[in-house]
Short mmCIF file of C-alpha atoms in Angstrom, two decimals:
data_model
loop_
_atom_site.label_atom_id
_atom_site.label_comp_id
_atom_site.label_asym_id
_atom_site.label_seq_id
_atom_site.Cartn_x
_atom_site.Cartn_y
_atom_site.Cartn_z
CA UNK A 747 41.83 15.91 -7.76
CA UNK A 748 44.24 18.49 -9.16
CA UNK A 749 41.89 21.26 -8.22
CA UNK A 750 41.64 19.68 -4.71
CA UNK A 751 45.44 19.96 -4.42
CA UNK A 752 45.25 23.67 -5.18
CA UNK A 753 42.40 24.24 -2.69
CA UNK A 754 44.46 22.27 -0.12
CA UNK A 755 47.45 24.46 -0.64
CA UNK A 756 45.36 27.57 0.15
CA UNK A 757 43.76 25.99 3.19
CA UNK A 758 47.17 24.86 4.44
CA UNK A 759 48.49 28.43 4.31
CA UNK A 760 45.72 29.43 6.82
CA UNK A 761 46.52 26.63 9.16
CA UNK A 762 44.56 23.56 7.97
CA UNK A 763 46.15 20.30 9.01
CA UNK A 764 44.39 18.09 6.49
CA UNK A 765 41.44 18.09 4.23
CA UNK A 766 39.03 15.37 3.04
CA UNK A 767 38.20 15.34 -0.67
CA UNK A 768 35.12 13.60 -1.86
CA UNK A 769 35.35 12.67 -5.53
CA UNK A 770 32.14 11.37 -7.22
CA UNK A 771 32.69 8.26 -9.35
CA UNK A 772 29.14 8.04 -10.57
CA UNK A 773 25.65 9.18 -9.49
CA UNK A 774 25.66 6.91 -6.41
CA UNK A 775 29.25 6.32 -5.43
CA UNK A 776 32.30 8.40 -4.53
CA UNK A 777 35.93 8.08 -3.47
CA UNK A 778 37.21 9.74 -0.38
CA UNK A 779 40.79 11.08 -0.14
CA UNK A 780 42.48 12.42 2.99
CA UNK A 781 45.13 14.95 1.93
CA UNK A 782 48.04 15.88 4.20
CA UNK A 783 51.21 17.85 3.53
CA UNK A 784 54.60 16.14 3.58
CA UNK A 785 55.99 16.19 7.14
CA UNK A 786 58.75 18.63 8.08
CA UNK A 787 58.72 20.30 4.68
CA UNK A 788 57.48 23.70 3.50
CA UNK A 789 54.16 23.65 1.79
CA UNK A 790 53.95 23.35 -1.94
CA UNK A 791 51.32 21.77 -4.08
CA UNK A 792 53.75 19.31 -5.49
CA UNK A 793 54.43 18.03 -1.96
CA UNK A 794 50.77 17.37 -1.19
CA UNK A 795 49.57 13.86 -1.84
CA UNK A 796 46.69 11.59 -0.91
CA UNK A 797 47.69 9.48 2.06
CA UNK A 798 44.70 7.23 2.03
CA UNK A 799 41.55 6.70 0.07
CA UNK A 800 38.54 4.35 0.01
CA UNK A 801 35.52 3.90 -2.11
CA UNK A 802 32.03 3.99 -0.56
CA UNK A 803 28.37 4.64 -1.35
CA UNK A 804 26.80 8.02 -1.00
CA UNK A 805 24.13 6.30 1.19
CA UNK A 806 26.85 5.46 3.70
CA UNK A 807 27.82 9.11 4.25
CA UNK A 808 25.78 11.00 6.80
CA UNK A 809 26.01 14.76 7.40
CA UNK A 810 26.50 15.84 3.79
CA UNK A 811 22.92 16.78 2.92
CA UNK A 812 22.85 18.94 -0.19
CA UNK A 813 26.21 17.78 -1.25
CA UNK A 814 25.90 14.02 -1.59
CA UNK A 815 22.85 12.18 -2.83
CA UNK A 816 21.25 9.30 -0.83
CA UNK A 817 19.38 6.62 -2.70
CA UNK A 818 15.71 7.27 -2.91
CA UNK A 819 12.87 4.73 -2.35
CA UNK A 820 9.14 5.23 -2.82
CA UNK A 821 6.86 2.85 -0.73
CA UNK A 822 3.38 2.37 -2.18
CA UNK A 823 1.25 0.50 0.36
CA UNK A 824 -2.25 1.23 1.70
CA UNK A 825 -1.64 -0.22 5.18
CA UNK A 826 -0.02 2.44 7.32
CA UNK A 827 1.63 0.02 9.78
CA UNK A 828 3.29 -1.94 6.91
CA UNK A 829 4.64 1.31 5.36
CA UNK A 830 5.91 2.43 8.73
CA UNK A 831 7.76 -0.84 9.33
CA UNK A 832 9.33 -0.92 5.85
CA UNK A 833 10.36 2.67 6.07
CA UNK A 834 12.05 1.99 9.36
CA UNK A 835 13.91 -0.98 7.96
CA UNK A 836 15.17 0.89 4.88
CA UNK A 837 16.10 4.03 6.67
CA UNK A 838 17.95 2.40 9.49
CA UNK A 839 19.73 -0.26 7.46
CA UNK A 840 21.05 1.99 4.61
CA UNK A 841 20.11 5.55 5.51
CA UNK A 842 17.92 5.72 2.41
CA UNK A 843 15.68 8.64 1.62
CA UNK A 844 12.12 7.19 1.79
CA UNK A 845 8.73 8.69 0.82
CA UNK A 846 5.38 6.91 1.32
CA UNK A 847 2.19 6.71 -0.71
CA UNK A 848 -1.03 5.01 0.21
CA UNK A 849 -2.61 4.92 -3.25
CA UNK A 850 -1.79 4.93 -6.92
CA UNK A 851 -2.86 8.54 -7.31
CA UNK A 852 -0.75 9.61 -4.39
CA UNK A 853 2.25 7.71 -5.77
CA UNK A 854 2.03 9.38 -9.19
CA UNK A 855 1.62 12.81 -7.53
CA UNK A 856 4.95 12.11 -5.76
CA UNK A 857 6.60 10.85 -8.98
CA UNK A 858 5.66 14.11 -10.68
CA UNK A 859 7.99 16.05 -8.37
CA UNK A 860 10.45 13.41 -7.00
CA UNK A 861 12.21 10.60 -8.87
CA UNK A 862 13.04 7.52 -6.78
CA UNK A 863 15.81 5.05 -7.50
CA UNK A 864 13.51 2.19 -6.43
CA UNK A 865 9.81 1.64 -5.88
CA UNK A 866 8.38 -0.95 -3.48
CA UNK A 867 4.66 -1.63 -4.00
CA UNK A 868 2.01 -3.99 -2.78
CA UNK A 869 -0.60 -5.41 -5.07
CA UNK A 870 -4.03 -4.55 -3.56
CA UNK A 871 -5.16 -0.96 -2.94
CA UNK A 872 -8.54 0.79 -2.80
CA UNK A 873 -8.00 2.95 -5.90
CA UNK A 874 -6.33 0.36 -8.19
CA UNK A 875 -3.99 -2.53 -8.12
CA UNK A 876 -0.24 -2.95 -8.17
CA UNK A 877 -0.70 -4.39 -11.65
CA UNK A 878 -2.26 -1.13 -12.84
CA UNK A 879 0.43 0.87 -11.13
CA UNK A 880 3.27 -1.02 -12.81
CA UNK A 881 1.57 -0.89 -16.16
CA UNK A 882 1.36 2.93 -15.95
CA UNK A 883 4.96 3.17 -14.79
CA UNK A 884 6.21 1.16 -17.78
CA UNK A 885 4.12 3.20 -20.22
CA UNK A 886 5.78 6.54 -19.23
CA UNK A 887 9.23 7.44 -20.51
CA UNK A 888 10.00 9.28 -17.26
CA UNK A 889 9.33 6.20 -15.05
CA UNK A 890 9.72 3.11 -17.24
CA UNK A 891 13.30 2.40 -16.10
CA UNK A 892 12.70 2.68 -12.35
CA UNK A 893 13.17 -0.76 -10.70
CA UNK A 894 10.08 -2.07 -8.85
CA UNK A 895 9.72 -4.71 -6.10
CA UNK A 896 6.26 -6.12 -5.49
CA UNK A 897 4.93 -7.24 -2.11
CA UNK A 898 2.17 -9.84 -2.15
CA UNK A 899 0.54 -12.52 -0.19
CA UNK A 900 0.02 -14.71 -3.27
CA UNK A 901 3.09 -14.13 -5.43
CA UNK A 902 6.68 -15.17 -5.17
CA UNK A 903 10.05 -14.29 -6.76
CA UNK A 904 9.42 -16.48 -9.84
CA UNK A 905 6.48 -14.13 -10.81
CA UNK A 906 8.76 -11.17 -11.29
CA UNK A 907 9.48 -11.58 -14.99
CA UNK A 908 5.75 -12.00 -15.78
CA UNK A 909 4.91 -8.70 -14.09
CA UNK A 910 7.87 -6.83 -15.62
CA UNK A 911 9.33 -6.01 -12.20
CA UNK A 912 12.71 -6.67 -10.56
CA UNK A 913 11.39 -8.89 -7.72
CA UNK A 914 8.36 -10.23 -5.86
CA UNK A 915 8.24 -10.86 -2.14
CA UNK A 916 5.57 -12.90 -0.41
CA UNK A 917 4.08 -11.63 2.88
CA UNK A 918 5.09 -11.75 5.70
CA UNK A 919 8.15 -9.94 4.32
CA UNK A 920 11.63 -11.12 5.14
CA UNK A 921 13.59 -8.08 6.10
CA UNK A 922 16.83 -9.84 5.26
CA UNK A 923 15.74 -10.81 1.71
CA UNK A 924 14.23 -7.49 1.02
CA UNK A 925 17.43 -5.64 2.17
CA UNK A 926 19.64 -7.89 0.04
CA UNK A 927 17.56 -7.28 -3.10
CA UNK A 928 17.35 -3.48 -2.45
CA UNK A 929 21.08 -3.32 -1.89
CA UNK A 930 21.77 -5.04 -5.24
CA UNK A 931 19.35 -2.81 -7.16
CA UNK A 932 20.73 0.35 -5.56
CA UNK A 933 24.41 -0.71 -5.79
CA UNK A 934 24.88 -0.56 -2.04
CA UNK A 935 27.83 -2.56 -0.75
CA UNK A 936 27.07 -2.75 2.94
CA UNK A 937 26.52 -6.16 4.57
CA UNK A 938 22.77 -6.85 5.02
CA UNK A 939 23.44 -8.99 8.04
CA UNK A 940 25.32 -6.13 9.72
CA UNK A 941 22.36 -3.87 8.84
CA UNK A 942 20.05 -6.24 10.63
CA UNK A 943 22.12 -6.09 13.83
CA UNK A 944 21.68 -2.28 14.14
CA UNK A 945 18.10 -2.22 12.73
CA UNK A 946 16.39 -2.41 16.15
CA UNK A 947 13.07 -3.52 14.80
CA UNK A 948 11.62 -7.04 15.39
CA UNK A 949 9.10 -8.65 13.09
CA UNK A 950 7.74 -12.06 12.18
CA UNK A 951 10.89 -12.72 10.15
CA UNK A 952 13.50 -11.04 12.45
CA UNK A 953 14.09 -11.77 16.13
CA UNK A 954 16.81 -10.53 18.49
CA UNK A 955 18.28 -12.55 21.35
CA UNK A 956 20.77 -11.29 23.90
CA UNK A 957 22.11 -14.86 24.13
CA UNK A 958 20.79 -18.45 23.96
CA UNK A 959 21.72 -21.05 26.57
CA UNK A 960 22.59 -23.80 24.13
CA UNK A 961 24.31 -25.74 26.92
CA UNK A 962 20.95 -26.39 28.53
CA UNK A 963 17.98 -28.50 27.31
CA UNK A 964 15.49 -25.66 27.75
CA UNK A 965 17.76 -23.29 25.89
CA UNK A 966 17.95 -25.62 22.92
CA UNK A 967 14.21 -26.26 22.98
CA UNK A 968 13.56 -22.50 23.14
CA UNK A 969 15.64 -21.93 20.00
CA UNK A 970 13.95 -24.92 18.32
CA UNK A 971 10.51 -23.42 19.00
CA UNK A 972 11.62 -20.17 17.32
CA UNK A 973 13.08 -22.02 14.38
CA UNK A 974 9.93 -24.10 13.86
CA UNK A 975 7.73 -21.03 14.10
CA UNK A 976 9.89 -18.92 11.75
CA UNK A 977 10.14 -21.71 9.17
CA UNK A 978 6.32 -22.16 9.13
CA UNK A 979 5.89 -18.41 8.72
CA UNK A 980 8.15 -18.26 5.62
CA UNK A 981 11.60 -18.20 7.09
CA UNK A 982 13.67 -15.42 8.68
CA UNK A 983 16.63 -14.39 10.73
CA UNK A 984 17.54 -14.66 14.42
CA UNK A 985 20.28 -12.28 15.54
CA UNK A 986 22.15 -13.28 18.68
CA UNK A 987 24.00 -10.65 20.72
CA UNK A 988 21.34 -7.89 20.76
CA UNK A 989 19.54 -7.22 24.06
CA UNK A 990 16.08 -5.60 24.45
CA UNK A 991 16.62 -3.36 27.42
CA UNK A 992 13.06 -1.92 27.25
CA UNK A 993 10.17 -2.62 24.93
CA UNK A 994 11.38 -1.70 21.47
CA UNK A 995 14.79 -0.44 22.76
CA UNK A 996 17.65 -2.62 21.62
CA UNK A 997 21.33 -2.64 22.52
CA UNK A 998 24.09 -4.19 20.44
CA UNK A 999 25.85 -5.89 23.32
CA UNK A 1000 27.67 -8.63 21.36
CA UNK A 1001 28.79 -12.05 22.60
CA UNK A 1002 31.85 -13.11 24.53
CA UNK A 1003 34.22 -15.53 22.85
CA UNK A 1004 32.96 -18.35 25.02
CA UNK A 1005 29.31 -17.53 24.15
CA UNK A 1006 30.06 -17.36 20.41
CA UNK A 1007 31.80 -20.71 20.48
CA UNK A 1008 28.52 -22.43 21.44
CA UNK A 1009 27.15 -21.49 17.99
CA UNK A 1010 29.35 -23.77 15.96
CA UNK A 1011 27.02 -24.77 13.12
CA UNK A 1012 27.15 -28.62 13.50
CA UNK A 1013 26.91 -28.46 17.24
CA UNK A 1014 23.95 -26.04 17.08
CA UNK A 1015 21.93 -28.07 14.56
CA UNK A 1016 22.69 -31.34 16.38
CA UNK A 1017 21.53 -29.67 19.59
CA UNK A 1018 18.10 -28.65 18.30
CA UNK A 1019 17.50 -31.68 15.98
CA UNK A 1020 15.75 -33.66 18.74
CA UNK A 1021 13.03 -30.92 18.82
CA UNK A 1022 12.83 -29.92 15.16
CA UNK A 1023 13.40 -33.25 13.45
CA UNK A 1024 15.86 -34.20 10.75
CA UNK A 1025 14.41 -32.11 7.96
CA UNK A 1026 15.08 -28.64 9.34
CA UNK A 1027 18.44 -26.97 9.91
CA UNK A 1028 19.66 -23.36 10.15
CA UNK A 1029 22.62 -21.57 8.51
CA UNK A 1030 24.97 -20.06 11.11
CA UNK A 1031 27.09 -17.02 10.43
CA UNK A 1032 29.48 -15.35 12.83
CA UNK A 1033 29.95 -11.62 12.16
CA UNK A 1034 31.84 -8.76 13.81
CA UNK A 1035 30.36 -5.30 13.93
CA UNK A 1036 32.06 -2.40 15.76
CA UNK A 1037 34.57 -4.84 17.22
CA UNK A 1038 31.77 -6.96 18.77
CA UNK A 1039 30.85 -10.52 17.97
CA UNK A 1040 27.31 -11.52 16.83
CA UNK A 1041 25.73 -14.64 15.42
CA UNK A 1042 23.28 -14.66 12.62
CA UNK A 1043 20.92 -17.60 12.27
CA UNK A 1044 19.14 -17.93 8.93
CA UNK A 1045 15.99 -20.06 9.11
CA UNK A 1046 14.77 -21.53 5.81
CA UNK A 1047 11.03 -21.45 4.99
CA UNK A 1048 8.98 -24.55 5.25
CA UNK A 1049 8.31 -26.10 1.79
CA UNK A 1050 5.66 -28.65 0.93
CA UNK A 1051 4.63 -29.27 4.48
CA UNK A 1052 4.82 -27.55 7.87
CA UNK A 1053 7.40 -28.14 10.58
CA UNK A 1054 6.14 -29.89 13.69
CA UNK A 1055 7.69 -30.07 17.14
CA UNK A 1056 9.33 -33.52 17.40
CA UNK A 1057 9.64 -33.64 21.22
CA UNK A 1058 8.16 -32.02 24.30
CA UNK A 1059 9.84 -29.43 26.54
CA UNK A 1060 7.26 -28.12 28.99
CA UNK A 1061 9.61 -25.41 30.36
CA UNK A 1062 9.27 -23.48 27.03
CA UNK A 1063 5.69 -24.66 26.11
CA UNK A 1064 6.97 -26.87 23.29
CA UNK A 1065 4.86 -29.93 22.65
CA UNK A 1066 5.37 -32.78 20.20
CA UNK A 1067 3.24 -32.78 17.09
CA UNK A 1068 2.02 -29.22 17.44
CA UNK A 1069 2.38 -26.41 14.98
CA UNK A 1070 4.00 -23.06 15.80
CA UNK A 1071 4.19 -19.80 13.90
CA UNK A 1072 5.38 -16.28 14.31
CA UNK A 1073 2.87 -13.66 15.50
CA UNK A 1074 2.50 -10.04 14.44
CA UNK A 1075 4.20 -8.88 17.66
CA UNK A 1076 7.30 -10.99 16.93
CA UNK A 1077 6.60 -13.96 19.21
CA UNK A 1078 6.68 -17.68 18.56
CA UNK A 1079 3.32 -19.24 19.49
CA UNK A 1080 1.19 -22.42 18.95
CA UNK A 1081 -1.32 -22.10 16.21
CA UNK A 1082 -4.97 -22.54 17.21
CA UNK A 1083 -6.79 -20.52 14.57
CA UNK A 1084 -7.91 -22.62 11.63
CA UNK A 1085 -7.67 -19.63 9.26
CA UNK A 1086 -4.03 -19.02 10.21
CA UNK A 1087 -3.23 -22.71 9.86
CA UNK A 1088 -4.79 -22.81 6.41
CA UNK A 1089 -2.76 -19.79 5.42
CA UNK A 1090 0.46 -21.49 6.63
CA UNK A 1091 -0.24 -24.63 4.62
CA UNK A 1092 -1.00 -22.63 1.43
CA UNK A 1093 2.34 -20.83 1.86
CA UNK A 1094 4.31 -23.99 2.29
CA UNK A 1095 2.63 -25.64 -0.69
CA UNK A 1096 3.08 -22.46 -2.86
CA UNK A 1097 6.79 -22.44 -2.10
CA UNK A 1098 7.35 -26.02 -3.17
CA UNK A 1099 5.42 -25.59 -6.48
CA UNK A 1100 7.70 -22.63 -7.42
CA UNK A 1101 10.94 -24.52 -7.04
#
């Protein structure tokens, strides 16, 4: 910082009004100072002082390429659409630097020239498994310490220690849980819920709503249908206050104070209980982003058994006793396929046995 004062003194002589100093604290974080000269006094280094400072992550600073380092993530997944979705989530949420690999050999080729701070890998690939990949990582001194997250249709978080990885996530992947885990491993201090608001990417576990008419029966039933479907599909998050103006184009509109008041937790859960039954409730969080109000609804995964609709509402195609789930195109729909139904039951049973 003393060197910064000297530089500031020189800059001030040529007319600079202030200067921002970025001081690294460690490999991933920095402290930012805004330096200004004392008002109404002649310039001297002893009169220059930091007027404010704050600490932040390098990943939060855009526009400093080549000066500040963004956290790096390597995605290893043979399905292109999954890689594309995960990359979009990570880049938009935390401005991470992300590279992709579709095979073990491609991943190790990248690792030979580029060291990531985190690796996210699936288990099944044409040229080898995720088990082989992790084993090779841990056997090399250059890669043994890199944290790894595993994505799998058959494993859960309790399998992480057995595989010598930092976490396991079952498919379909919850964007919220993945972001929270990645943020902890990369020492990022942003709010994952705030990141979801600006993500602009719907999935089976993430849904955007401009608003929900909770003061109407059909509005409560529509939300109940989404909650049932999301719970059966492994849980997820509904963000209220984000409008889809065009297909795939989202606007963070926010909620008015009157709209936000409708989402009082007890009132909301009481309102949907007639349709979802007594065993399912959501966690409600109010959050402000860019001076706009949003509501985050966290839906828990079904455990042991699937959630069924408890009452009819024909206006939203919700029918008592039927099973609903999330589709690949981020809709809530009734399940008719026996293979999908079997997979949902297996997931619910697997989650209860791991508790």
